[in-house]
């Protein structure tokens, strides 16, 4: 069974500083993908970044980077130069490949609050 | 390219009633997944449709059912509503086969309240 654990229910960060949101995962699959989504109060899940299990380089997308440590089964999201608009819920998710079902397994999320 | 749309935005129903939620997938996407997100939780997978066939199901009872149409839009039907069905229902579409690396694009959700 696959599981995502996000141990930080809430985080505060000062505007313009960097912040790391933790995510650990558990799976017996060899091929999988890891995702981070942002969910503002409006409810829509916004895709931020993707890391494949066989990707050797850490993924980056603008101010977002994913610190992937496969042996430790962790996939932390780093947001650099935080902005007030980054205040939202952040969800880590994974999907195993190779099976017939391509659903995402989500963690419980981390609420990020950016202070001016 | 239009994104994923869902209707209605909000809905209030009474326990025991039935509800239908609708989702239009993003252009070019043939796979639709439905998720239930209870307050304070991450989304939970309900089921997925690929080319009009159910392609996988999470741990939800049979009173949760769905359809996918030839244009790849989809419906989620919930019968005999219970108070615990109150949640945000998210639809996500993706391009390609289930299990591929194609990312899922989410709609804005339908917030269902059961009283």
mmCIF file with all atom_site columns, C-alpha atoms in Angstrom:
data_model
loop_
_atom_site.group_PDB
_atom_site.id
_atom_site.type_symbol
_atom_site.label_atom_id
_atom_site.label_alt_id
_atom_site.label_comp_id
_atom_site.label_asym_id
_atom_site.label_entity_id
_atom_site.label_seq_id
_atom_site.pdbx_PDB_ins_code
_atom_site.Cartn_x
_atom_site.Cartn_y
_atom_site.Cartn_z
_atom_site.occupancy
_atom_site.B_iso_or_equiv
_atom_site.pdbx_formal_charge
_atom_site.auth_seq_id
_atom_site.auth_comp_id
_atom_site.auth_asym_id
_atom_site.auth_atom_id
_atom_site.pdbx_PDB_model_num
ATOM 1   C CA . UNK A 1 1   ? 0.000   0.000  0.000   1.00 0.00 ? 1   UNK A CA 1
ATOM 2   C CA . UNK A 1 2   ? 1.171   3.520  -0.711  1.00 0.00 ? 2   UNK A CA 1
ATOM 3   C CA . UNK A 1 3   ? 1.211   6.246  1.889   1.00 0.00 ? 3   UNK A CA 1
ATOM 4   C CA . UNK A 1 4   ? 2.192   9.912  2.025   1.00 0.00 ? 4   UNK A CA 1
ATOM 5   C CA . UNK A 1 5   ? 3.092   11.571 5.315   1.00 0.00 ? 5   UNK A CA 1
ATOM 6   C CA . UNK A 1 6   ? 3.245   15.317 5.845   1.00 0.00 ? 6   UNK A CA 1
ATOM 7   C CA . UNK A 1 7   ? 4.219   15.974 9.451   1.00 0.00 ? 7   UNK A CA 1
ATOM 8   C CA . UNK A 1 8   ? 3.831   19.765 9.473   1.00 0.00 ? 8   UNK A CA 1
ATOM 9   C CA . UNK A 1 9   ? 0.165   20.767 9.865   1.00 0.00 ? 9   UNK A CA 1
ATOM 10  C CA . UNK A 1 10  ? 1.117   24.448 9.649   1.00 0.00 ? 10  UNK A CA 1
ATOM 11  C CA . UNK A 1 11  ? 4.169   26.530 8.794   1.00 0.00 ? 11  UNK A CA 1
ATOM 12  C CA . UNK A 1 12  ? 4.963   30.226 8.996   1.00 0.00 ? 12  UNK A CA 1
ATOM 13  C CA . UNK A 1 13  ? 7.563   31.980 6.859   1.00 0.00 ? 13  UNK A CA 1
ATOM 14  C CA . UNK A 1 14  ? 8.609   35.574 6.480   1.00 0.00 ? 14  UNK A CA 1
ATOM 15  C CA . UNK A 1 15  ? 8.084   37.143 3.079   1.00 0.00 ? 15  UNK A CA 1
ATOM 16  C CA . UNK A 1 16  ? 11.149  36.780 0.787   1.00 0.00 ? 16  UNK A CA 1
ATOM 17  C CA . UNK A 1 17  ? 12.596  33.930 2.862   1.00 0.00 ? 17  UNK A CA 1
ATOM 18  C CA . UNK A 1 18  ? 12.849  30.285 1.756   1.00 0.00 ? 18  UNK A CA 1
ATOM 19  C CA . UNK A 1 19  ? 10.758  27.519 3.311   1.00 0.00 ? 19  UNK A CA 1
ATOM 20  C CA . UNK A 1 20  ? 10.883  23.722 3.172   1.00 0.00 ? 20  UNK A CA 1
ATOM 21  C CA . UNK A 1 21  ? 7.732   21.615 3.381   1.00 0.00 ? 21  UNK A CA 1
ATOM 22  C CA . UNK A 1 22  ? 8.367   18.011 4.383   1.00 0.00 ? 22  UNK A CA 1
ATOM 23  C CA . UNK A 1 23  ? 7.003   14.916 2.683   1.00 0.00 ? 23  UNK A CA 1
ATOM 24  C CA . UNK A 1 24  ? 7.861   11.262 3.184   1.00 0.00 ? 24  UNK A CA 1
ATOM 25  C CA . UNK A 1 25  ? 6.329   8.411  1.267   1.00 0.00 ? 25  UNK A CA 1
ATOM 26  C CA . UNK A 1 26  ? 6.002   4.679  1.485   1.00 0.00 ? 26  UNK A CA 1
ATOM 27  C CA . UNK A 1 27  ? 5.652   2.369  -1.482  1.00 0.00 ? 27  UNK A CA 1
ATOM 28  C CA . UNK A 1 28  ? 6.879   -1.013 -2.651  1.00 0.00 ? 28  UNK A CA 1
ATOM 29  C CA . UNK A 1 29  ? 6.665   0.038  -6.289  1.00 0.00 ? 29  UNK A CA 1
ATOM 30  C CA . UNK A 1 30  ? 9.896   0.677  -8.178  1.00 0.00 ? 30  UNK A CA 1
ATOM 31  C CA . UNK A 1 31  ? 8.403   3.126  -10.632 1.00 0.00 ? 31  UNK A CA 1
ATOM 32  C CA . UNK A 1 32  ? 6.405   6.046  -9.300  1.00 0.00 ? 32  UNK A CA 1
ATOM 33  C CA . UNK A 1 33  ? 5.923   9.767  -9.522  1.00 0.00 ? 33  UNK A CA 1
ATOM 34  C CA . UNK A 1 34  ? 5.857   12.386 -6.801  1.00 0.00 ? 34  UNK A CA 1
ATOM 35  C CA . UNK A 1 35  ? 3.839   15.564 -7.078  1.00 0.00 ? 35  UNK A CA 1
ATOM 36  C CA . UNK A 1 36  ? 3.249   18.747 -5.150  1.00 0.00 ? 36  UNK A CA 1
ATOM 37  C CA . UNK A 1 37  ? 0.008   20.682 -5.405  1.00 0.00 ? 37  UNK A CA 1
ATOM 38  C CA . UNK A 1 38  ? -1.027  24.060 -4.004  1.00 0.00 ? 38  UNK A CA 1
ATOM 39  C CA . UNK A 1 39  ? -4.599  24.579 -2.877  1.00 0.00 ? 39  UNK A CA 1
ATOM 40  C CA . UNK A 1 40  ? -5.671  28.171 -2.198  1.00 0.00 ? 40  UNK A CA 1
ATOM 41  C CA . UNK A 1 41  ? -8.810  28.864 -0.197  1.00 0.00 ? 41  UNK A CA 1
ATOM 42  C CA . UNK A 1 42  ? -10.778 28.793 -3.474  1.00 0.00 ? 42  UNK A CA 1
ATOM 43  C CA . UNK A 1 43  ? -10.310 24.998 -3.527  1.00 0.00 ? 43  UNK A CA 1
ATOM 44  C CA . UNK A 1 44  ? -8.649  24.362 -6.869  1.00 0.00 ? 44  UNK A CA 1
ATOM 45  C CA . UNK A 1 45  ? -5.595  22.079 -6.798  1.00 0.00 ? 45  UNK A CA 1
ATOM 46  C CA . UNK A 1 46  ? -2.754  23.746 -8.682  1.00 0.00 ? 46  UNK A CA 1
ATOM 47  C CA . UNK A 1 47  ? 0.071   21.526 -9.940  1.00 0.00 ? 47  UNK A CA 1
ATOM 48  C CA . UNK A 1 48  ? 3.492   22.809 -8.876  1.00 0.00 ? 48  UNK A CA 1
ATOM 49  C CA . UNK A 1 49  ? 6.194   20.246 -9.566  1.00 0.00 ? 49  UNK A CA 1
ATOM 50  C CA . UNK A 1 50  ? 6.804   16.601 -10.505 1.00 0.00 ? 50  UNK A CA 1
ATOM 51  C CA . UNK A 1 51  ? 9.631   14.150 -9.786  1.00 0.00 ? 51  UNK A CA 1
ATOM 52  C CA . UNK A 1 52  ? 9.891   10.706 -11.323 1.00 0.00 ? 52  UNK A CA 1
ATOM 53  C CA . UNK A 1 53  ? 11.434  7.918  -9.263  1.00 0.00 ? 53  UNK A CA 1
ATOM 54  C CA . UNK A 1 54  ? 14.125  7.348  -11.876 1.00 0.00 ? 54  UNK A CA 1
ATOM 55  C CA . UNK A 1 55  ? 14.991  11.017 -12.324 1.00 0.00 ? 55  UNK A CA 1
ATOM 56  C CA . UNK A 1 56  ? 18.506  11.607 -11.058 1.00 0.00 ? 56  UNK A CA 1
ATOM 57  C CA . UNK A 1 57  ? 18.259  15.370 -10.931 1.00 0.00 ? 57  UNK A CA 1
ATOM 58  C CA . UNK A 1 58  ? 16.029  17.188 -8.475  1.00 0.00 ? 58  UNK A CA 1
ATOM 59  C CA . UNK A 1 59  ? 13.102  18.848 -10.237 1.00 0.00 ? 59  UNK A CA 1
ATOM 60  C CA . UNK A 1 60  ? 12.863  22.638 -10.350 1.00 0.00 ? 60  UNK A CA 1
ATOM 61  C CA . UNK A 1 61  ? 10.080  24.902 -11.569 1.00 0.00 ? 61  UNK A CA 1
ATOM 62  C CA . UNK A 1 62  ? 10.771  28.582 -11.060 1.00 0.00 ? 62  UNK A CA 1
ATOM 63  C CA . UNK A 1 63  ? 10.781  29.272 -7.306  1.00 0.00 ? 63  UNK A CA 1
ATOM 64  C CA . UNK A 1 64  ? 9.853   25.670 -6.536  1.00 0.00 ? 64  UNK A CA 1
ATOM 65  C CA . UNK A 1 65  ? 12.342  22.844 -6.191  1.00 0.00 ? 65  UNK A CA 1
ATOM 66  C CA . UNK A 1 66  ? 11.871  19.294 -5.013  1.00 0.00 ? 66  UNK A CA 1
ATOM 67  C CA . UNK A 1 67  ? 14.547  17.836 -2.762  1.00 0.00 ? 67  UNK A CA 1
ATOM 68  C CA . UNK A 1 68  ? 14.298  14.148 -3.685  1.00 0.00 ? 68  UNK A CA 1
ATOM 69  C CA . UNK A 1 69  ? 16.115  11.658 -1.449  1.00 0.00 ? 69  UNK A CA 1
ATOM 70  C CA . UNK A 1 70  ? 15.114  8.241  -2.725  1.00 0.00 ? 70  UNK A CA 1
ATOM 71  C CA . UNK A 1 71  ? 16.890  6.163  -0.085  1.00 0.00 ? 71  UNK A CA 1
ATOM 72  C CA . UNK A 1 72  ? 15.150  8.110  2.660   1.00 0.00 ? 72  UNK A CA 1
ATOM 73  C CA . UNK A 1 73  ? 11.855  8.134  0.710   1.00 0.00 ? 73  UNK A CA 1
ATOM 74  C CA . UNK A 1 74  ? 11.498  11.859 1.091   1.00 0.00 ? 74  UNK A CA 1
ATOM 75  C CA . UNK A 1 75  ? 10.358  14.489 -1.413  1.00 0.00 ? 75  UNK A CA 1
ATOM 76  C CA . UNK A 1 76  ? 10.495  17.866 0.281   1.00 0.00 ? 76  UNK A CA 1
ATOM 77  C CA . UNK A 1 77  ? 9.269   21.010 -1.460  1.00 0.00 ? 77  UNK A CA 1
ATOM 78  C CA . UNK A 1 78  ? 11.455  24.090 -1.229  1.00 0.00 ? 78  UNK A CA 1
ATOM 79  C CA . UNK A 1 79  ? 9.921   27.468 -2.006  1.00 0.00 ? 79  UNK A CA 1
ATOM 80  C CA . UNK A 1 80  ? 12.474  30.223 -2.435  1.00 0.00 ? 80  UNK A CA 1
ATOM 81  C CA . UNK A 1 81  ? 11.762  33.926 -1.939  1.00 0.00 ? 81  UNK A CA 1
ATOM 82  C CA . UNK A 1 82  ? 8.291   33.411 -0.438  1.00 0.00 ? 82  UNK A CA 1
ATOM 83  C CA . UNK A 1 83  ? 5.514   35.741 -1.540  1.00 0.00 ? 83  UNK A CA 1
ATOM 84  C CA . UNK A 1 84  ? 2.255   36.646 0.201   1.00 0.00 ? 84  UNK A CA 1
ATOM 85  C CA . UNK A 1 85  ? 0.403   34.790 -2.567  1.00 0.00 ? 85  UNK A CA 1
ATOM 86  C CA . UNK A 1 86  ? 2.124   31.565 -1.530  1.00 0.00 ? 86  UNK A CA 1
ATOM 87  C CA . UNK A 1 87  ? -0.148  31.363 1.535   1.00 0.00 ? 87  UNK A CA 1
ATOM 88  C CA . UNK A 1 88  ? -2.198  28.216 0.917   1.00 0.00 ? 88  UNK A CA 1
ATOM 89  C CA . UNK A 1 89  ? -2.459  24.492 1.661   1.00 0.00 ? 89  UNK A CA 1
ATOM 90  C CA . UNK A 1 90  ? 0.257   22.380 0.081   1.00 0.00 ? 90  UNK A CA 1
ATOM 91  C CA . UNK A 1 91  ? -0.232  18.702 -0.684  1.00 0.00 ? 91  UNK A CA 1
ATOM 92  C CA . UNK A 1 92  ? 2.341   16.077 -1.513  1.00 0.00 ? 92  UNK A CA 1
ATOM 93  C CA . UNK A 1 93  ? 1.047   13.198 -3.646  1.00 0.00 ? 93  UNK A CA 1
ATOM 94  C CA . UNK A 1 94  ? 2.326   10.100 -5.374  1.00 0.00 ? 94  UNK A CA 1
ATOM 95  C CA . UNK A 1 95  ? 1.266   7.746  -8.116  1.00 0.00 ? 95  UNK A CA 1
ATOM 96  C CA . UNK A 1 96  ? 2.629   4.287  -8.841  1.00 0.00 ? 96  UNK A CA 1
ATOM 97  C CA . UNK A 1 97  ? 3.187   3.392  -12.456 1.00 0.00 ? 97  UNK A CA 1
ATOM 98  C CA . UNK A 1 98  ? 2.810   0.099  -14.214 1.00 0.00 ? 98  UNK A CA 1
ATOM 99  C CA . UNK A 1 99  ? -0.567  -0.828 -12.795 1.00 0.00 ? 99  UNK A CA 1
ATOM 100 C CA . UNK A 1 100 ? -3.959  -0.229 -14.327 1.00 0.00 ? 100 UNK A CA 1
ATOM 101 C CA . UNK A 1 101 ? -4.916  2.501  -11.893 1.00 0.00 ? 101 UNK A CA 1
ATOM 102 C CA . UNK A 1 102 ? -3.344  5.912  -12.126 1.00 0.00 ? 102 UNK A CA 1
ATOM 103 C CA . UNK A 1 103 ? -4.839  7.626  -9.115  1.00 0.00 ? 103 UNK A CA 1
ATOM 104 C CA . UNK A 1 104 ? -2.956  9.979  -6.842  1.00 0.00 ? 104 UNK A CA 1
ATOM 105 C CA . UNK A 1 105 ? -2.429  9.275  -3.148  1.00 0.00 ? 105 UNK A CA 1
ATOM 106 C CA . UNK A 1 106 ? -2.333  12.505 -1.145  1.00 0.00 ? 106 UNK A CA 1
ATOM 107 C CA . UNK A 1 107 ? -0.958  13.465 2.236   1.00 0.00 ? 107 UNK A CA 1
ATOM 108 C CA . UNK A 1 108 ? -2.950  15.510 4.726   1.00 0.00 ? 108 UNK A CA 1
ATOM 109 C CA . UNK A 1 109 ? -1.319  18.731 3.666   1.00 0.00 ? 109 UNK A CA 1
ATOM 110 C CA . UNK A 1 110 ? 0.616   21.609 5.227   1.00 0.00 ? 110 UNK A CA 1
ATOM 111 C CA . UNK A 1 111 ? -0.899  25.047 5.670   1.00 0.00 ? 111 UNK A CA 1
ATOM 112 C CA . UNK A 1 112 ? 1.687   27.672 4.768   1.00 0.00 ? 112 UNK A CA 1
ATOM 113 C CA . UNK A 1 113 ? 1.249   31.227 5.993   1.00 0.00 ? 113 UNK A CA 1
ATOM 114 C CA . UNK A 1 114 ? 3.546   33.931 4.623   1.00 0.00 ? 114 UNK A CA 1
ATOM 115 C CA . UNK A 1 115 ? 4.007   36.932 6.919   1.00 0.00 ? 115 UNK A CA 1
ATOM 116 C CA . UNK A 1 116 ? 4.732   40.422 5.539   1.00 0.00 ? 116 UNK A CA 1
ATOM 117 C CA . UNK B 2 1   ? -7.207  25.498 -24.413 1.00 0.00 ? 1   UNK B CA 1
ATOM 118 C CA . UNK B 2 2   ? -9.957  25.407 -21.795 1.00 0.00 ? 2   UNK B CA 1
ATOM 119 C CA . UNK B 2 3   ? -9.232  23.920 -18.403 1.00 0.00 ? 3   UNK B CA 1
ATOM 120 C CA . UNK B 2 4   ? -11.246 21.488 -16.316 1.00 0.00 ? 4   UNK B CA 1
ATOM 121 C CA . UNK B 2 5   ? -14.646 22.838 -15.333 1.00 0.00 ? 5   UNK B CA 1
ATOM 122 C CA . UNK B 2 6   ? -17.076 21.543 -12.737 1.00 0.00 ? 6   UNK B CA 1
ATOM 123 C CA . UNK B 2 7   ? -20.689 22.270 -11.955 1.00 0.00 ? 7   UNK B CA 1
ATOM 124 C CA . UNK B 2 8   ? -22.325 23.257 -9.777  1.00 0.00 ? 8   UNK B CA 1
ATOM 125 C CA . UNK B 2 9   ? -19.939 25.223 -7.585  1.00 0.00 ? 9   UNK B CA 1
ATOM 126 C CA . UNK B 2 10  ? -21.899 24.696 -4.411  1.00 0.00 ? 10  UNK B CA 1
ATOM 127 C CA . UNK B 2 11  ? -24.765 22.398 -3.548  1.00 0.00 ? 11  UNK B CA 1
ATOM 128 C CA . UNK B 2 12  ? -26.866 21.770 -0.455  1.00 0.00 ? 12  UNK B CA 1
ATOM 129 C CA . UNK B 2 13  ? -28.773 18.491 -0.184  1.00 0.00 ? 13  UNK B CA 1
ATOM 130 C CA . UNK B 2 14  ? -30.738 16.667 2.480   1.00 0.00 ? 14  UNK B CA 1
ATOM 131 C CA . UNK B 2 15  ? -29.737 13.282 3.880   1.00 0.00 ? 15  UNK B CA 1
ATOM 132 C CA . UNK B 2 16  ? -31.192 10.473 1.776   1.00 0.00 ? 16  UNK B CA 1
ATOM 133 C CA . UNK B 2 17  ? -31.343 12.500 -1.442  1.00 0.00 ? 17  UNK B CA 1
ATOM 134 C CA . UNK B 2 18  ? -29.385 11.845 -4.607  1.00 0.00 ? 18  UNK B CA 1
ATOM 135 C CA . UNK B 2 19  ? -26.923 14.225 -6.291  1.00 0.00 ? 19  UNK B CA 1
ATOM 136 C CA . UNK B 2 20  ? -25.182 14.471 -9.666  1.00 0.00 ? 20  UNK B CA 1
ATOM 137 C CA . UNK B 2 21  ? -21.960 16.412 -10.100 1.00 0.00 ? 21  UNK B CA 1
ATOM 138 C CA . UNK B 2 22  ? -20.541 17.237 -13.523 1.00 0.00 ? 22  UNK B CA 1
ATOM 139 C CA . UNK B 2 23  ? -17.061 17.656 -14.931 1.00 0.00 ? 23  UNK B CA 1
ATOM 140 C CA . UNK B 2 24  ? -15.778 18.740 -18.322 1.00 0.00 ? 24  UNK B CA 1
ATOM 141 C CA . UNK B 2 25  ? -12.264 17.529 -18.972 1.00 0.00 ? 25  UNK B CA 1
ATOM 142 C CA . UNK B 2 26  ? -9.499  19.599 -20.474 1.00 0.00 ? 26  UNK B CA 1
ATOM 143 C CA . UNK B 2 27  ? -9.296  19.537 -24.258 1.00 0.00 ? 27  UNK B CA 1
ATOM 144 C CA . UNK B 2 28  ? -7.380  16.481 -25.482 1.00 0.00 ? 28  UNK B CA 1
ATOM 145 C CA . UNK B 2 29  ? -7.735  14.592 -22.192 1.00 0.00 ? 29  UNK B CA 1
ATOM 146 C CA . UNK B 2 30  ? -9.406  11.173 -22.188 1.00 0.00 ? 30  UNK B CA 1
ATOM 147 C CA . UNK B 2 31  ? -9.072  10.201 -18.523 1.00 0.00 ? 31  UNK B CA 1
ATOM 148 C CA . UNK B 2 32  ? -11.121 11.626 -15.665 1.00 0.00 ? 32  UNK B CA 1
ATOM 149 C CA . UNK B 2 33  ? -10.605 10.942 -11.968 1.00 0.00 ? 33  UNK B CA 1
ATOM 150 C CA . UNK B 2 34  ? -12.864 11.946 -9.097  1.00 0.00 ? 34  UNK B CA 1
ATOM 151 C CA . UNK B 2 35  ? -11.669 12.725 -5.580  1.00 0.00 ? 35  UNK B CA 1
ATOM 152 C CA . UNK B 2 36  ? -13.453 13.512 -2.315  1.00 0.00 ? 36  UNK B CA 1
ATOM 153 C CA . UNK B 2 37  ? -11.808 15.989 0.029   1.00 0.00 ? 37  UNK B CA 1
ATOM 154 C CA . UNK B 2 38  ? -13.268 16.196 3.521   1.00 0.00 ? 38  UNK B CA 1
ATOM 155 C CA . UNK B 2 39  ? -12.556 19.298 5.576   1.00 0.00 ? 39  UNK B CA 1
ATOM 156 C CA . UNK B 2 40  ? -8.968  19.364 6.789   1.00 0.00 ? 40  UNK B CA 1
ATOM 157 C CA . UNK B 2 41  ? -7.951  16.271 4.804   1.00 0.00 ? 41  UNK B CA 1
ATOM 158 C CA . UNK B 2 42  ? -6.183  15.494 1.575   1.00 0.00 ? 42  UNK B CA 1
ATOM 159 C CA . UNK B 2 43  ? -8.227  14.355 -1.427  1.00 0.00 ? 43  UNK B CA 1
ATOM 160 C CA . UNK B 2 44  ? -9.205  10.679 -1.542  1.00 0.00 ? 44  UNK B CA 1
ATOM 161 C CA . UNK B 2 45  ? -9.595  8.794  -4.795  1.00 0.00 ? 45  UNK B CA 1
ATOM 162 C CA . UNK B 2 46  ? -13.141 7.732  -5.652  1.00 0.00 ? 46  UNK B CA 1
ATOM 163 C CA . UNK B 2 47  ? -12.787 6.295  -9.172  1.00 0.00 ? 47  UNK B CA 1
ATOM 164 C CA . UNK B 2 48  ? -11.294 6.905  -12.574 1.00 0.00 ? 48  UNK B CA 1
ATOM 165 C CA . UNK B 2 49  ? -12.731 6.669  -16.080 1.00 0.00 ? 49  UNK B CA 1
ATOM 166 C CA . UNK B 2 50  ? -10.738 6.038  -19.214 1.00 0.00 ? 50  UNK B CA 1
ATOM 167 C CA . UNK B 2 51  ? -12.486 6.105  -22.594 1.00 0.00 ? 51  UNK B CA 1
ATOM 168 C CA . UNK B 2 52  ? -15.926 5.698  -20.995 1.00 0.00 ? 52  UNK B CA 1
ATOM 169 C CA . UNK B 2 53  ? -14.972 2.680  -18.842 1.00 0.00 ? 53  UNK B CA 1
ATOM 170 C CA . UNK B 2 54  ? -14.319 2.632  -15.095 1.00 0.00 ? 54  UNK B CA 1
ATOM 171 C CA . UNK B 2 55  ? -10.598 2.018  -14.759 1.00 0.00 ? 55  UNK B CA 1
ATOM 172 C CA . UNK B 2 56  ? -10.126 1.835  -11.022 1.00 0.00 ? 56  UNK B CA 1
ATOM 173 C CA . UNK B 2 57  ? -11.962 2.533  -7.803  1.00 0.00 ? 57  UNK B CA 1
ATOM 174 C CA . UNK B 2 58  ? -11.014 3.604  -4.315  1.00 0.00 ? 58  UNK B CA 1
ATOM 175 C CA . UNK B 2 59  ? -12.601 2.543  -1.052  1.00 0.00 ? 59  UNK B CA 1
ATOM 176 C CA . UNK B 2 60  ? -16.048 4.024  -1.666  1.00 0.00 ? 60  UNK B CA 1
ATOM 177 C CA . UNK B 2 61  ? -19.413 2.200  -1.491  1.00 0.00 ? 61  UNK B CA 1
ATOM 178 C CA . UNK B 2 62  ? -21.469 1.406  -4.614  1.00 0.00 ? 62  UNK B CA 1
ATOM 179 C CA . UNK B 2 63  ? -23.805 4.327  -3.984  1.00 0.00 ? 63  UNK B CA 1
ATOM 180 C CA . UNK B 2 64  ? -20.978 6.382  -5.509  1.00 0.00 ? 64  UNK B CA 1
ATOM 181 C CA . UNK B 2 65  ? -21.217 5.799  -9.245  1.00 0.00 ? 65  UNK B CA 1
ATOM 182 C CA . UNK B 2 66  ? -20.042 7.542  -12.365 1.00 0.00 ? 66  UNK B CA 1
ATOM 183 C CA . UNK B 2 67  ? -20.224 7.910  -16.097 1.00 0.00 ? 67  UNK B CA 1
ATOM 184 C CA . UNK B 2 68  ? -17.935 9.170  -18.805 1.00 0.00 ? 68  UNK B CA 1
ATOM 185 C CA . UNK B 2 69  ? -19.376 10.378 -22.092 1.00 0.00 ? 69  UNK B CA 1
ATOM 186 C CA . UNK B 2 70  ? -17.950 10.176 -25.633 1.00 0.00 ? 70  UNK B CA 1
ATOM 187 C CA . UNK B 2 71  ? -16.658 13.752 -25.322 1.00 0.00 ? 71  UNK B CA 1
ATOM 188 C CA . UNK B 2 72  ? -14.828 12.579 -22.144 1.00 0.00 ? 72  UNK B CA 1
ATOM 189 C CA . UNK B 2 73  ? -16.894 14.712 -19.808 1.00 0.00 ? 73  UNK B CA 1
ATOM 190 C CA . UNK B 2 74  ? -17.996 12.887 -16.681 1.00 0.00 ? 74  UNK B CA 1
ATOM 191 C CA . UNK B 2 75  ? -20.630 12.669 -13.970 1.00 0.00 ? 75  UNK B CA 1
ATOM 192 C CA . UNK B 2 76  ? -20.386 11.589 -10.360 1.00 0.00 ? 76  UNK B CA 1
ATOM 193 C CA . UNK B 2 77  ? -23.633 10.331 -8.833  1.00 0.00 ? 77  UNK B CA 1
ATOM 194 C CA . UNK B 2 78  ? -24.142 9.770  -5.132  1.00 0.00 ? 78  UNK B CA 1
ATOM 195 C CA . UNK B 2 79  ? -27.301 8.033  -3.914  1.00 0.00 ? 79  UNK B CA 1
ATOM 196 C CA . UNK B 2 80  ? -28.766 7.971  -0.405  1.00 0.00 ? 80  UNK B CA 1
ATOM 197 C CA . UNK B 2 81  ? -26.668 10.903 0.774   1.00 0.00 ? 81  UNK B CA 1
ATOM 198 C CA . UNK B 2 82  ? -25.195 10.751 4.270   1.00 0.00 ? 82  UNK B CA 1
ATOM 199 C CA . UNK B 2 83  ? -23.944 13.586 6.442   1.00 0.00 ? 83  UNK B CA 1
ATOM 200 C CA . UNK B 2 84  ? -20.347 12.339 5.969   1.00 0.00 ? 84  UNK B CA 1
ATOM 201 C CA . UNK B 2 85  ? -20.665 12.890 2.224   1.00 0.00 ? 85  UNK B CA 1
ATOM 202 C CA . UNK B 2 86  ? -20.299 16.621 2.893   1.00 0.00 ? 86  UNK B CA 1
ATOM 203 C CA . UNK B 2 87  ? -17.014 17.491 1.191   1.00 0.00 ? 87  UNK B CA 1
ATOM 204 C CA . UNK B 2 88  ? -15.302 19.174 -1.726  1.00 0.00 ? 88  UNK B CA 1
ATOM 205 C CA . UNK B 2 89  ? -15.516 16.937 -4.798  1.00 0.00 ? 89  UNK B CA 1
ATOM 206 C CA . UNK B 2 90  ? -12.658 17.384 -7.208  1.00 0.00 ? 90  UNK B CA 1
ATOM 207 C CA . UNK B 2 91  ? -12.469 16.215 -10.779 1.00 0.00 ? 91  UNK B CA 1
ATOM 208 C CA . UNK B 2 92  ? -9.129  15.814 -12.532 1.00 0.00 ? 92  UNK B CA 1
ATOM 209 C CA . UNK B 2 93  ? -8.405  15.068 -16.150 1.00 0.00 ? 93  UNK B CA 1
ATOM 210 C CA . UNK B 2 94  ? -5.275  13.736 -17.760 1.00 0.00 ? 94  UNK B CA 1
ATOM 211 C CA . UNK B 2 95  ? -3.986  12.716 -21.147 1.00 0.00 ? 95  UNK B CA 1
ATOM 212 C CA . UNK B 2 96  ? -2.949  9.141  -21.767 1.00 0.00 ? 96  UNK B CA 1
ATOM 213 C CA . UNK B 2 97  ? -3.401  5.792  -20.150 1.00 0.00 ? 97  UNK B CA 1
ATOM 214 C CA . UNK B 2 98  ? -3.881  5.244  -16.458 1.00 0.00 ? 98  UNK B CA 1
ATOM 215 C CA . UNK B 2 99  ? -0.535  4.707  -14.796 1.00 0.00 ? 99  UNK B CA 1
ATOM 216 C CA . UNK B 2 100 ? 1.313   6.976  -17.215 1.00 0.00 ? 100 UNK B CA 1
ATOM 217 C CA . UNK B 2 101 ? 3.313   9.951  -16.078 1.00 0.00 ? 101 UNK B CA 1
ATOM 218 C CA . UNK B 2 102 ? 0.835   12.449 -17.453 1.00 0.00 ? 102 UNK B CA 1
ATOM 219 C CA . UNK B 2 103 ? -0.067  14.947 -14.756 1.00 0.00 ? 103 UNK B CA 1
ATOM 220 C CA . UNK B 2 104 ? -3.618  15.428 -13.637 1.00 0.00 ? 104 UNK B CA 1
ATOM 221 C CA . UNK B 2 105 ? -5.254  18.831 -14.027 1.00 0.00 ? 105 UNK B CA 1
ATOM 222 C CA . UNK B 2 106 ? -7.868  19.607 -11.405 1.00 0.00 ? 106 UNK B CA 1
ATOM 223 C CA . UNK B 2 107 ? -11.085 21.542 -11.665 1.00 0.00 ? 107 UNK B CA 1
ATOM 224 C CA . UNK B 2 108 ? -12.236 24.084 -9.069  1.00 0.00 ? 108 UNK B CA 1
ATOM 225 C CA . UNK B 2 109 ? -14.378 21.518 -7.271  1.00 0.00 ? 109 UNK B CA 1
ATOM 226 C CA . UNK B 2 110 ? -17.982 21.240 -6.147  1.00 0.00 ? 110 UNK B CA 1
ATOM 227 C CA . UNK B 2 111 ? -18.640 21.862 -2.480  1.00 0.00 ? 111 UNK B CA 1
ATOM 228 C CA . UNK B 2 112 ? -21.438 19.559 -1.310  1.00 0.00 ? 112 UNK B CA 1
ATOM 229 C CA . UNK B 2 113 ? -23.173 20.100 2.006   1.00 0.00 ? 113 UNK B CA 1
ATOM 230 C CA . UNK B 2 114 ? -25.541 17.413 3.295   1.00 0.00 ? 114 UNK B CA 1
ATOM 231 C CA . UNK B 2 115 ? -27.909 18.480 6.065   1.00 0.00 ? 115 UNK B CA 1
#
